[in-house]
Coordinates of C-alpha atoms in Angstrom, one line a residue:
X1 CA 0.0 0.0 0.0
X2 CA 1.4 3.4 -1.0
X3 CA 0.8 6.3 1.3
X4 CA 0.6 9.9 0.0
X5 CA 3.7 11.6 1.6
X6 CA 3.2 15.0 0.1
X7 CA 3.4 18.0 2.4
X8 CA 0.1 19.5 3.4
X9 CA -0.4 23.2 2.4
X10 CA -2.7 26.0 3.3
X11 CA -4.8 25.0 0.3
X12 CA -5.6 21.8 2.2
X13 CA -6.4 23.8 5.3
X14 CA -8.6 26.2 3.4
X15 CA -10.5 23.3 1.8
X16 CA -11.0 21.5 5.1
X17 CA -12.1 24.7 6.9
X18 CA -14.3 25.9 4.1
X19 CA -12.6 29.3 3.8
X20 CA -10.4 31.1 1.3
X21 CA -6.6 30.6 1.2
X22 CA -6.2 34.3 2.0
X23 CA -8.3 33.9 5.2
X24 CA -6.1 30.9 6.2
X25 CA -3.0 33.0 5.7
X26 CA -4.4 35.9 7.8
X27 CA -5.2 33.5 10.7
X28 CA -1.8 31.7 10.6
X29 CA 0.1 35.0 10.5
X30 CA -1.9 36.5 13.4
X31 CA -3.4 39.3 11.3
X32 CA -6.4 41.3 12.5
X33 CA -10.0 41.4 11.2
X34 CA -10.8 37.7 11.5
X35 CA -13.6 36.5 13.7
X36 CA -13.0 34.1 16.6
X37 CA -15.2 31.5 14.9
X38 CA -13.1 31.5 11.7
X39 CA -9.9 31.4 13.7
X40 CA -11.2 28.3 15.5
X41 CA -12.2 26.6 12.3
X42 CA -8.8 27.3 10.6
X43 CA -6.8 26.0 13.6
X44 CA -8.9 22.9 13.9
X45 CA -8.5 22.3 10.2
X46 CA -4.8 22.8 10.4
X47 CA -4.6 20.2 13.1
X48 CA -6.9 17.8 11.2
X49 CA -4.7 17.8 8.1
X50 CA -1.5 17.9 10.1
X51 CA -0.4 21.2 8.6
X52 CA 2.9 22.7 9.7
X53 CA 4.1 26.1 8.3
X54 CA 7.0 25.9 5.9
X55 CA 9.4 28.3 7.8
X56 CA 11.8 28.6 4.8
X57 CA 9.0 29.6 2.5
X58 CA 7.7 32.1 5.0
X59 CA 11.2 33.5 5.5
X60 CA 11.6 34.0 1.7
X61 CA 8.2 35.8 1.4
X62 CA 8.6 38.0 4.5
X63 CA 12.3 38.4 4.2
X64 CA 12.7 37.2 7.8
X65 CA 14.3 34.0 9.2
X66 CA 11.9 33.9 12.2
X67 CA 15.0 32.9 14.3
X68 CA 15.9 34.6 17.6
X69 CA 19.3 33.8 19.0
X70 CA 20.4 33.5 22.6
X71 CA 24.1 34.4 23.2
X72 CA 25.7 33.3 26.4
X73 CA 29.1 32.5 27.9
X74 CA 28.3 31.5 31.5
X75 CA 29.1 27.8 31.9
X76 CA 26.8 27.3 34.8
X77 CA 24.3 24.6 33.6
X78 CA 21.5 25.8 35.9
X79 CA 21.9 29.4 34.8
X80 CA 21.9 28.4 31.1
X81 CA 18.8 26.2 31.5
X82 CA 16.9 29.0 33.1
X83 CA 17.9 31.3 30.3
X84 CA 16.7 28.9 27.6
X85 CA 13.4 28.1 29.4
X86 CA 12.6 31.8 29.8
X87 CA 13.1 32.6 26.1
X88 CA 11.2 29.6 25.0
X89 CA 8.3 30.4 27.3
X90 CA 7.9 33.9 25.6
X91 CA 8.2 32.4 22.1
X92 CA 5.6 29.8 22.8
X93 CA 2.8 30.3 20.3
X94 CA 4.9 32.8 18.2
X95 CA 6.3 32.2 14.7
X96 CA 9.8 32.6 16.0
X97 CA 12.3 29.8 16.9
X98 CA 15.2 29.8 19.3
X99 CA 18.8 29.4 18.2
X100 CA 21.2 28.8 21.1
X101 CA 24.7 30.2 20.5
X102 CA 27.2 29.5 23.3
X103 CA 30.5 31.5 23.0
X104 CA 33.5 30.1 24.7
X105 CA 35.0 33.5 25.5
X106 CA 33.2 36.7 24.6
X107 CA 36.3 38.8 25.6
X108 CA 38.5 36.9 23.1
X109 CA 35.9 36.7 20.2
X110 CA 34.1 40.0 20.7
X111 CA 34.8 41.2 17.2
X112 CA 33.5 38.0 15.6
X113 CA 30.2 37.6 17.5
X114 CA 28.0 39.6 15.2
X115 CA 29.5 38.1 12.1
X116 CA 28.5 34.7 13.5
X117 CA 25.0 36.0 14.2
X118 CA 24.6 37.4 10.7
X119 CA 25.7 34.1 9.2
X120 CA 22.9 32.5 11.2
X121 CA 20.4 34.9 9.6
X122 CA 18.9 35.9 12.9
X123 CA 16.1 38.4 13.2
X124 CA 17.0 39.3 16.7
X125 CA 19.1 38.2 19.6
X126 CA 19.0 38.0 23.4
X127 CA 22.3 38.9 25.0
X128 CA 23.3 37.3 28.3
X129 CA 26.4 38.3 30.3
X130 CA 29.1 39.2 29.4
X131 CA 27.8 39.9 25.9
X132 CA 25.1 42.1 27.4
X133 CA 27.9 44.5 28.6
X134 CA 29.8 44.7 25.4
X135 CA 29.7 48.1 23.7
X136 CA 31.3 46.5 20.6
X137 CA 28.7 43.8 20.2
X138 CA 25.8 46.3 20.7
X139 CA 27.3 48.7 18.2
X140 CA 27.8 45.9 15.6
X141 CA 24.3 44.6 16.1
X142 CA 22.9 48.1 15.5
X143 CA 25.0 48.5 12.4
X144 CA 23.7 45.1 11.1
X145 CA 20.1 46.1 11.8
X146 CA 19.7 43.1 14.2
X147 CA 17.5 44.0 17.1
X148 CA 18.6 42.9 20.6
X149 CA 17.7 42.9 24.3
X150 CA 20.0 42.3 27.3
X151 CA 20.0 40.2 30.4
X152 CA 21.7 41.4 33.6
X153 CA 24.0 44.2 32.2
X154 CA 25.9 46.2 34.7
X155 CA 27.2 48.8 32.3
X156 CA 25.8 51.1 29.6
X157 CA 22.3 50.5 30.7
X158 CA 20.9 53.1 28.3
X159 CA 22.6 51.4 25.3
X160 CA 19.7 49.0 24.6
X161 CA 16.7 47.3 26.1
X162 CA 17.8 45.8 29.4
X163 CA 16.7 43.5 32.2
X164 CA 18.6 43.8 35.4
X165 CA 18.8 43.4 39.2
X166 CA 20.8 45.6 41.5
X167 CA 23.9 43.3 41.8
X168 CA 25.6 45.7 44.2
X169 CA 22.7 45.9 46.6
X170 CA 22.2 42.1 46.4
X171 CA 25.8 41.4 47.2
X172 CA 25.8 43.9 50.0
X173 CA 22.8 42.2 51.6
X174 CA 24.3 38.7 51.5
X175 CA 27.6 39.9 52.9
X176 CA 25.8 41.8 55.6
X177 CA 24.0 38.6 56.6
X178 CA 27.3 36.8 57.0
X179 CA 28.8 39.7 59.0
X180 CA 25.7 39.8 61.2
X181 CA 26.3 36.2 62.1
X182 CA 29.6 37.3 63.7
X183 CA 32.0 36.4 60.9
X184 CA 35.0 38.6 60.5
X185 CA 37.5 36.3 58.8
X186 CA 35.7 36.0 55.5
X187 CA 37.0 34.5 52.2
X188 CA 35.6 35.6 48.8
X189 CA 35.5 33.5 45.6
X190 CA 35.0 36.0 42.7
X191 CA 33.5 35.2 39.3
X192 CA 35.1 35.4 35.9
X193 CA 37.0 38.7 35.9
X194 CA 35.8 39.4 32.3
X195 CA 32.2 39.6 33.6
X196 CA 31.2 43.0 34.9
X197 CA 29.0 41.2 37.5
X198 CA 32.1 40.1 39.4
X199 CA 33.1 43.7 39.9
X200 CA 29.6 44.8 40.9
X201 CA 29.3 42.0 43.5
X202 CA 32.7 42.7 44.9
X203 CA 31.6 46.3 45.3
X204 CA 28.6 45.2 47.2
X205 CA 30.6 43.1 49.5
X206 CA 32.9 46.1 50.1
X207 CA 30.0 48.3 51.0
X208 CA 28.8 45.8 53.6
X209 CA 32.2 45.6 55.3
X210 CA 32.4 49.4 55.2
X211 CA 29.0 49.8 56.9
X212 CA 30.1 47.4 59.6
X213 CA 33.3 49.3 60.1
X214 CA 35.4 46.4 58.9
X215 CA 38.3 46.2 56.4
X216 CA 37.7 44.5 53.1
X217 CA 39.4 41.0 53.3
X218 CA 41.4 41.5 50.1
X219 CA 44.0 39.0 51.1
X220 CA 41.3 36.3 51.3
X221 CA 40.1 36.6 47.7
X222 CA 40.4 33.8 45.2
X223 CA 39.4 34.0 41.6
X224 CA 36.9 31.6 40.1
X225 CA 35.1 31.4 36.8
X226 CA 31.5 30.7 37.7
X227 CA 32.1 26.9 37.5
X228 CA 32.0 24.2 40.1
X229 CA 35.6 23.2 39.5
X230 CA 36.9 26.7 39.9
X231 CA 35.0 27.2 43.1
X232 CA 36.4 23.9 44.4
X233 CA 39.9 24.9 43.6
X234 CA 39.5 28.4 45.0
X235 CA 38.1 27.1 48.2
X236 CA 41.0 24.7 48.6
X237 CA 43.3 27.6 48.4
X238 CA 41.4 29.6 51.0
X239 CA 40.9 26.6 53.4
X240 CA 44.6 25.7 53.4
X241 CA 45.6 29.2 54.8
X242 CA 46.9 29.3 58.3
X243 CA 44.2 31.9 59.0
X244 CA 41.4 29.8 57.5
X245 CA 38.2 31.8 56.9
X246 CA 35.1 31.0 58.9
X247 CA 32.8 32.0 56.0
X248 CA 33.1 32.1 52.2
X249 CA 31.2 34.4 49.9
X250 CA 31.0 32.7 46.5
X251 CA 29.7 34.8 43.6
X252 CA 27.5 32.1 42.2
X253 CA 25.9 28.9 43.3
X254 CA 28.1 26.5 41.3
X255 CA 31.2 27.9 42.9
X256 CA 29.5 27.7 46.3
X257 CA 28.8 24.0 45.9
X258 CA 32.4 23.5 44.9
X259 CA 33.4 25.3 48.1
X260 CA 31.0 23.0 50.0
X261 CA 32.6 19.9 48.7
X262 CA 36.1 21.2 49.4
X263 CA 35.1 22.0 53.0
X264 CA 33.6 18.5 53.5
X265 CA 36.7 16.8 52.1
X266 CA 38.8 18.9 54.5
X267 CA 36.8 17.4 57.4
X268 CA 34.9 20.7 58.1
X269 CA 31.3 20.9 58.9
X270 CA 29.0 23.4 57.2
X271 CA 27.9 25.7 58.8
X272 CA 29.5 24.5 62.1
X273 CA 33.0 25.2 61.0
X274 CA 32.4 27.2 57.8
X275 CA 29.5 29.2 56.4
X276 CA 29.1 29.4 52.6
X277 CA 26.9 31.6 50.4
X278 CA 26.2 31.6 46.7
X279 CA 24.4 33.8 44.2
X280 CA 21.5 33.2 41.7
X281 CA 19.3 30.6 43.6
X282 CA 19.8 28.1 40.8
X283 CA 18.6 24.5 41.3
X284 CA 22.0 23.3 42.5
X285 CA 21.7 25.6 45.5
X286 CA 18.4 24.1 46.5
X287 CA 19.3 20.4 46.1
X288 CA 22.8 20.6 47.8
X289 CA 23.1 19.6 51.4
X290 CA 23.2 21.7 53.4
X291 CA 21.2 23.9 51.0
X292 CA 23.0 27.1 50.0
X293 CA 22.2 30.5 51.4
X294 CA 22.1 32.7 48.3
X295 CA 20.5 35.6 46.4
X296 CA 17.6 34.8 44.1
X297 CA 18.2 36.4 40.7
X298 CA 15.0 35.8 38.6
X299 CA 17.0 34.6 35.5
X300 CA 13.9 32.9 34.0
X301 CA 11.8 36.0 34.3
X302 CA 14.6 38.2 32.9
X303 CA 14.9 35.9 29.9
X304 CA 11.1 36.0 29.3
X305 CA 11.2 39.8 29.4
X306 CA 14.2 40.1 27.1
X307 CA 12.6 37.8 24.5
X308 CA 9.5 40.0 24.8
X309 CA 11.6 43.1 24.1
X310 CA 13.0 41.4 20.9
X311 CA 9.5 40.3 19.7
X312 CA 8.2 43.8 20.3
X313 CA 10.9 45.3 18.0
X314 CA 10.2 42.7 15.3
X315 CA 6.5 43.6 15.5
X316 CA 7.5 47.3 15.0
X317 CA 6.6 48.2 18.6
X318 CA 8.6 50.2 21.0
X319 CA 10.0 47.9 23.8
X320 CA 10.5 48.8 27.4
X321 CA 14.1 50.2 27.6
X322 CA 14.7 49.0 31.2
X323 CA 13.0 46.5 33.4
X324 CA 14.3 46.2 36.9
X325 CA 13.7 42.8 38.5
X326 CA 13.6 42.1 42.3
X327 CA 16.2 40.0 44.0
X328 CA 15.7 38.2 47.3
X329 CA 18.1 37.1 50.0
X330 CA 17.4 33.3 50.6
X331 CA 18.7 32.1 53.9
X332 CA 19.2 28.4 54.1
X333 CA 21.2 25.9 56.1
X334 CA 24.7 26.7 54.8
X335 CA 25.2 29.7 57.0
X336 CA 25.4 29.9 60.8
X337 CA 27.0 31.8 63.6
X338 CA 30.8 32.2 63.7
X339 CA 32.4 29.1 65.4
X340 CA 33.7 29.8 68.9

C-alpha cells in the first residue's frame, strides 16, 4: 500500500475549513479582522490535516528568518537552562524559533560575534552576560540592523533594552548577613574577571564591610570562573591558609557548591566550622546539602522579558528600555554563627 507523503499546504487547510486561502494566511500569520469562529475553524482544520508552516517559504516571502538567538558564555548549567526556558516560554505560540549560541570567551571573540549572528540569519538576539555588557557587540548589532535585548547588564544600561537586578545591593545584603552572624575572617571567591557582574558583586561586599566598620578582606580573595571546578579549587586555596576563613562568599551557586565539597573533604562541617553563600538561587543551591544561602536572581523572568523586548521590536513596537527585577536574599542551612 502506497501512502501519500506530500506535504500539506494552506490549500488543504482552506478546503477543510471551508474558507479562502487568504483567510487561512491571515489566521496563521496572526493578522487582524478575522472572527474568533473563523480562527477556531482554521486552527482545527490545520490540526486535522497535520499542517505545519514551511518556515523557509515564510522567510523568503517575509524576508525574515523567524529565528531569535540566545548568546551566552556563563558555563553554569542551571543558569543556562533558566535562560533557555525563559526565552522559549515567551516564544511559545509565536512564529519565532530559538537558536542557542554559546560563545567560549566573549572577551576573546568580541569582534567575531556579530559576524556569527549574521551568518545564522537571525532576526533578533537576546544577549546574556558578558555579551550584554559589550559596547562593541551592541554597536555591531545596531549597524547590522539586528535588534537585541539584554539580560543582567551592569554597564551602559541606556545602550539598549535591558533587564537587570541591583547586583551591588544584592551582594551587600548577603555579605551583611554573614557579618551579622559574627564572621570577621571571610573569604571571597570571585566570578570570571571578564564579567562585569564580578566587579559589581565585589563592590557590594565592600559596602557591607564598610558599613560594619570592617576592612575588606582583600588577602582572602580567590578567583573563580563561575564553575564548580573553579569554586572547588579556589576554596581549597582559602581553606589551606593558616588563618582559614570561617565564612566564604562565592559569587554564584556552582562555585558555592564547589566550596562546600572542598570543605567537607577537608573534614569541616557546614555551617558549624564554615559558612558558605552563593548567588543566583539556581537548582543546585536548592538540592545541595546543606542547602545554600544565596541571592535569588530571577533569571527565568529576565529571559522572558528580554525575549518579549525582541519580539516587540520585530513587530514594529517600542519595547521597554529597562525592566528592573527584584532580587531576594534566601537564607538556608549553609550559613550559621561564627564558630567559637
